[in-house]
mmCIF file of C-alpha atoms in Angstrom:
data_model
loop_
_atom_site.group_PDB
_atom_site.id
_atom_site.type_symbol
_atom_site.label_atom_id
_atom_site.label_comp_id
_atom_site.label_asym_id
_atom_site.label_seq_id
_atom_site.Cartn_x
_atom_site.Cartn_y
_atom_site.Cartn_z
ATOM 1 C CA UNK A 1 -21.954 5.854 -18.162
ATOM 2 C CA UNK A 2 -18.613 5.759 -16.348
ATOM 3 C CA UNK A 3 -19.160 2.138 -15.243
ATOM 4 C CA UNK A 4 -20.050 1.081 -18.809
ATOM 5 C CA UNK A 5 -16.877 2.755 -20.111
ATOM 6 C CA UNK A 6 -14.787 0.971 -17.466
ATOM 7 C CA UNK A 7 -16.444 -2.355 -18.376
ATOM 8 C CA UNK A 8 -15.700 -1.771 -22.070
ATOM 9 C CA UNK A 9 -12.048 -0.929 -21.338
ATOM 10 C CA UNK A 10 -11.727 -3.993 -19.098
ATOM 11 C CA UNK A 11 -13.339 -6.206 -21.750
ATOM 12 C CA UNK A 12 -11.080 -4.990 -24.565
ATOM 13 C CA UNK A 13 -7.977 -5.136 -22.379
ATOM 14 C CA UNK A 14 -8.892 -8.671 -21.256
ATOM 15 C CA UNK A 15 -9.214 -9.790 -24.875
ATOM 16 C CA UNK A 16 -5.854 -8.247 -25.739
ATOM 17 C CA UNK A 17 -4.273 -9.900 -22.686
ATOM 18 C CA UNK A 18 -5.609 -13.303 -23.758
ATOM 19 C CA UNK A 19 -4.299 -12.849 -27.289
ATOM 20 C CA UNK A 20 -0.903 -11.578 -26.136
ATOM 21 C CA UNK A 21 -0.462 -14.119 -23.351
ATOM 22 C CA UNK A 22 0.149 -17.102 -25.640
ATOM 23 C CA UNK A 23 2.413 -19.856 -24.284
ATOM 24 C CA UNK A 24 5.101 -19.271 -26.927
ATOM 25 C CA UNK A 25 5.574 -15.540 -26.336
ATOM 26 C CA UNK A 26 8.954 -14.072 -25.507
ATOM 27 C CA UNK A 27 9.958 -12.813 -22.059
ATOM 28 C CA UNK A 28 9.459 -9.197 -23.183
ATOM 29 C CA UNK A 29 5.942 -9.873 -24.411
ATOM 30 C CA UNK A 30 5.177 -11.799 -21.226
ATOM 31 C CA UNK A 31 6.273 -8.789 -19.151
ATOM 32 C CA UNK A 32 4.074 -6.542 -21.293
ATOM 33 C CA UNK A 33 1.136 -8.909 -20.750
ATOM 34 C CA UNK A 34 1.734 -8.862 -16.977
ATOM 35 C CA UNK A 35 1.684 -5.060 -16.995
ATOM 36 C CA UNK A 36 -1.481 -5.056 -19.086
ATOM 37 C CA UNK A 37 -3.188 -7.411 -16.644
ATOM 38 C CA UNK A 38 -2.210 -5.074 -13.778
ATOM 39 C CA UNK A 39 -3.779 -2.174 -15.694
ATOM 40 C CA UNK A 40 -6.973 -4.232 -16.040
ATOM 41 C CA UNK A 41 -7.048 -4.910 -12.290
ATOM 42 C CA UNK A 42 -6.492 -1.220 -11.561
ATOM 43 C CA UNK A 43 -9.318 -0.237 -13.939
ATOM 44 C CA UNK A 44 -11.618 -2.622 -12.058
ATOM 45 C CA UNK A 45 -10.626 -1.023 -8.733
ATOM 46 C CA UNK A 46 -11.661 2.423 -9.995
ATOM 47 C CA UNK A 47 -15.217 1.118 -10.359
ATOM 48 C CA UNK A 48 -15.419 0.129 -6.677
ATOM 49 C CA UNK A 49 -16.381 2.219 -3.646
ATOM 50 C CA UNK A 50 -13.293 3.292 -1.610
ATOM 51 C CA UNK A 51 -12.745 1.518 1.710
ATOM 52 C CA UNK A 52 -14.440 3.260 4.636
ATOM 53 C CA UNK A 53 -12.291 1.421 7.190
ATOM 54 C CA UNK A 54 -8.578 0.660 7.023
ATOM 55 C CA UNK A 55 -6.899 -1.892 9.252
ATOM 56 C CA UNK A 56 -4.032 -0.579 11.365
ATOM 57 C CA UNK A 57 -0.943 -0.985 9.148
ATOM 58 C CA UNK A 58 1.557 -1.623 11.984
ATOM 59 C CA UNK A 59 1.381 -4.912 13.861
ATOM 60 C CA UNK A 60 0.651 -4.590 17.576
ATOM 61 C CA UNK A 61 -0.379 -0.897 17.477
ATOM 62 C CA UNK A 62 -3.903 0.285 18.318
ATOM 63 C CA UNK A 63 -5.617 3.414 17.038
ATOM 64 C CA UNK A 64 -5.603 4.950 20.524
ATOM 65 C CA UNK A 65 -1.776 4.825 20.493
ATOM 66 C CA UNK A 66 -1.529 7.011 17.366
ATOM 67 C CA UNK A 67 -0.960 10.709 18.065
ATOM 68 C CA UNK A 68 -2.629 12.803 15.355
ATOM 69 C CA UNK A 69 0.156 14.259 13.179
ATOM 70 C CA UNK A 70 -2.075 15.244 10.240
ATOM 71 C CA UNK A 71 -1.092 18.666 8.832
ATOM 72 C CA UNK A 72 1.654 19.172 11.427
ATOM 73 C CA UNK A 73 4.201 21.729 10.095
ATOM 74 C CA UNK A 74 7.213 20.288 8.273
ATOM 75 C CA UNK A 75 10.403 21.765 6.784
ATOM 76 C CA UNK A 76 10.019 23.901 3.686
ATOM 77 C CA UNK A 77 6.551 25.193 4.573
ATOM 78 C CA UNK A 78 5.067 21.722 4.046
ATOM 79 C CA UNK A 79 2.201 20.231 6.001
ATOM 80 C CA UNK A 80 2.340 16.580 7.046
ATOM 81 C CA UNK A 81 0.099 14.595 4.689
ATOM 82 C CA UNK A 82 -0.350 11.395 6.672
ATOM 83 C CA UNK A 83 -0.022 9.804 10.076
ATOM 84 C CA UNK A 84 3.183 8.726 11.816
ATOM 85 C CA UNK A 85 2.747 5.403 13.593
ATOM 86 C CA UNK A 86 5.622 4.727 15.971
ATOM 87 C CA UNK A 87 6.920 1.212 16.661
ATOM 88 C CA UNK A 88 10.178 -0.680 17.158
ATOM 89 C CA UNK A 89 12.486 -1.225 14.204
ATOM 90 C CA UNK A 90 11.538 -4.369 12.333
ATOM 91 C CA UNK A 91 7.869 -4.413 13.388
ATOM 92 C CA UNK A 92 5.814 -5.779 10.453
ATOM 93 C CA UNK A 93 4.034 -3.215 8.274
ATOM 94 C CA UNK A 94 0.848 -4.812 6.931
ATOM 95 C CA UNK A 95 -1.385 -3.690 4.094
ATOM 96 C CA UNK A 96 -4.326 -1.713 5.456
ATOM 97 C CA UNK A 97 -6.595 -2.903 2.642
ATOM 98 C CA UNK A 98 -6.962 -5.148 -0.387
ATOM 99 C CA UNK A 99 -5.231 -3.893 -3.507
ATOM 100 C CA UNK A 100 -2.266 -4.159 -5.844
ATOM 101 C CA UNK A 101 1.312 -3.051 -5.282
ATOM 102 C CA UNK A 102 2.029 -0.295 -7.805
ATOM 103 C CA UNK A 103 5.418 0.928 -6.574
ATOM 104 C CA UNK A 104 8.331 -0.301 -4.477
ATOM 105 C CA UNK A 105 11.255 2.070 -4.249
ATOM 106 C CA UNK A 106 13.153 4.862 -2.567
ATOM 107 C CA UNK A 107 12.694 8.608 -2.521
ATOM 108 C CA UNK A 108 14.317 11.467 -0.605
ATOM 109 C CA UNK A 109 11.522 12.084 1.898
ATOM 110 C CA UNK A 110 10.058 8.628 2.378
ATOM 111 C CA UNK A 111 13.186 6.504 2.119
ATOM 112 C CA UNK A 112 12.141 2.947 1.351
ATOM 113 C CA UNK A 113 8.470 3.021 0.357
ATOM 114 C CA UNK A 114 5.643 0.836 -0.912
ATOM 115 C CA UNK A 115 2.508 2.144 -2.653
ATOM 116 C CA UNK A 116 -0.677 0.082 -2.967
ATOM 117 C CA UNK A 117 -3.747 0.997 -5.024
ATOM 118 C CA UNK A 118 -7.095 0.022 -3.560
ATOM 119 C CA UNK A 119 -10.822 0.380 -4.258
ATOM 120 C CA UNK A 120 -11.846 3.664 -5.841
ATOM 121 C CA UNK A 121 -8.291 4.191 -7.092
ATOM 122 C CA UNK A 122 -7.010 5.379 -3.727
ATOM 123 C CA UNK A 123 -3.265 5.077 -3.161
ATOM 124 C CA UNK A 124 -1.955 3.875 0.200
ATOM 125 C CA UNK A 125 1.615 4.996 0.869
ATOM 126 C CA UNK A 126 3.902 3.255 3.379
ATOM 127 C CA UNK A 127 7.183 5.090 4.047
ATOM 128 C CA UNK A 128 10.429 5.066 6.103
ATOM 129 C CA UNK A 129 10.637 1.261 5.899
ATOM 130 C CA UNK A 130 13.729 -0.459 7.249
ATOM 131 C CA UNK A 131 13.267 -3.252 4.685
ATOM 132 C CA UNK A 132 10.721 -4.673 2.251
ATOM 133 C CA UNK A 133 9.067 -8.079 2.601
ATOM 134 C CA UNK A 134 11.360 -10.467 0.694
ATOM 135 C CA UNK A 135 8.950 -11.695 -1.975
ATOM 136 C CA UNK A 136 7.040 -8.463 -2.570
ATOM 137 C CA UNK A 137 6.840 -7.298 -6.198
ATOM 138 C CA UNK A 138 5.014 -4.643 -8.213
ATOM 139 C CA UNK A 139 1.748 -6.159 -9.425
ATOM 140 C CA UNK A 140 1.251 -8.366 -6.358
ATOM 141 C CA UNK A 141 -2.283 -8.607 -4.997
ATOM 142 C CA UNK A 142 -2.248 -7.838 -1.265
ATOM 143 C CA UNK A 143 -4.773 -8.170 1.555
ATOM 144 C CA UNK A 144 -4.890 -6.935 5.168
ATOM 145 C CA UNK A 145 -2.903 -10.086 6.022
ATOM 146 C CA UNK A 146 0.024 -9.265 3.690
ATOM 147 C CA UNK A 147 3.266 -7.914 5.146
ATOM 148 C CA UNK A 148 4.721 -5.179 2.930
ATOM 149 C CA UNK A 149 7.860 -4.406 4.917
ATOM 150 C CA UNK A 150 9.210 -3.485 8.320
ATOM 151 C CA UNK A 151 9.214 -0.292 10.395
ATOM 152 C CA UNK A 152 12.355 1.816 10.125
ATOM 153 C CA UNK A 153 13.529 5.419 9.799
ATOM 154 C CA UNK A 154 14.832 5.736 6.236
ATOM 155 C CA UNK A 155 14.583 8.897 4.115
ATOM 156 C CA UNK A 156 14.193 12.177 5.958
ATOM 157 C CA UNK A 157 13.457 10.242 9.175
ATOM 158 C CA UNK A 158 17.085 9.052 9.381
ATOM 159 C CA UNK A 159 18.386 9.548 12.918
ATOM 160 C CA UNK A 160 14.904 9.980 14.346
ATOM 161 C CA UNK A 161 12.573 7.504 16.054
ATOM 162 C CA UNK A 162 11.471 4.522 13.995
ATOM 163 C CA UNK A 163 7.956 4.778 12.604
ATOM 164 C CA UNK A 164 5.724 4.197 9.615
ATOM 165 C CA UNK A 165 4.527 7.231 7.692
ATOM 166 C CA UNK A 166 1.113 6.164 6.367
ATOM 167 C CA UNK A 167 -0.523 8.281 3.670
ATOM 168 C CA UNK A 168 -3.820 8.000 1.797
ATOM 169 C CA UNK A 169 -4.284 9.745 -1.548
ATOM 170 C CA UNK A 170 -7.541 10.169 -3.483
ATOM 171 C CA UNK A 171 -8.148 11.987 -6.770
ATOM 172 C CA UNK A 172 -8.654 15.239 -4.841
ATOM 173 C CA UNK A 173 -5.405 14.938 -2.880
ATOM 174 C CA UNK A 174 -4.263 13.624 0.490
ATOM 175 C CA UNK A 175 -6.774 12.384 3.079
ATOM 176 C CA UNK A 176 -6.282 12.125 6.828
ATOM 177 C CA UNK A 177 -5.908 8.373 7.460
ATOM 178 C CA UNK A 178 -6.688 8.545 11.203
ATOM 179 C CA UNK A 179 -10.514 8.682 10.978
ATOM 180 C CA UNK A 180 -10.423 5.668 8.630
ATOM 181 C CA UNK A 181 -8.187 3.479 10.798
ATOM 182 C CA UNK A 182 -9.609 0.649 12.896
ATOM 183 C CA UNK A 183 -7.841 -1.690 15.277
ATOM 184 C CA UNK A 184 -6.610 -4.901 13.725
ATOM 185 C CA UNK A 185 -8.232 -8.113 14.893
ATOM 186 C CA UNK A 186 -5.340 -10.577 15.085
ATOM 187 C CA UNK A 187 -6.701 -13.951 14.070
ATOM 188 C CA UNK A 188 -4.476 -16.724 15.353
ATOM 189 C CA UNK A 189 -5.720 -19.063 12.617
ATOM 190 C CA UNK A 190 -4.727 -16.633 9.849
ATOM 191 C CA UNK A 191 -1.004 -15.935 10.081
ATOM 192 C CA UNK A 192 0.398 -12.923 8.279
ATOM 193 C CA UNK A 193 1.669 -13.614 4.780
ATOM 194 C CA UNK A 194 5.335 -12.763 4.743
ATOM 195 C CA UNK A 195 8.739 -14.267 4.372
ATOM 196 C CA UNK A 196 10.902 -13.761 7.440
ATOM 197 C CA UNK A 197 13.756 -12.745 5.169
ATOM 198 C CA UNK A 198 13.937 -9.050 4.384
ATOM 199 C CA UNK A 199 15.151 -7.296 1.276
ATOM 200 C CA UNK A 200 16.491 -3.811 0.810
ATOM 201 C CA UNK A 201 18.278 -3.502 4.129
#
């Protein structure tokens, strides 16, 4: 029943997108159509099974090098909802999965962050970035070869060691990313997709 409802929503939204996305539409309508298309893609993702394996999101780091920081105590009686993956400033942060960028921006705790939605509607959260990949935009489709940004220590990590805070969020709340992570197989014939320029520094 749920899959049929999703298919109906996708079908109706696709029809609306086709009607709205006429060549003579204004810039405002074009932006609205782009957002609608992103909503369609996200609806399709909700119908898929969540990824059981996530590629290591920091270039050159292996799973065995990650100390488990899940639920470590934090200021204000918080528990750490993710894994800290330590690396040198400027090390590429790569999408752990296929999905769509749904947010690029700053917040108090995470500093410069990127959020990607993947299969099953899970959100993958990349925080404390030193900079974003230059051509990254909300709505972009990303793969495990797409650079999202670069390791830093922005937000509440300012002054501390540079690292990526990597979080995974499902409908029931935060999940421990560590059991899902697998080492990245660096294929020499498939270079990472990123512009060497950085933005947001």
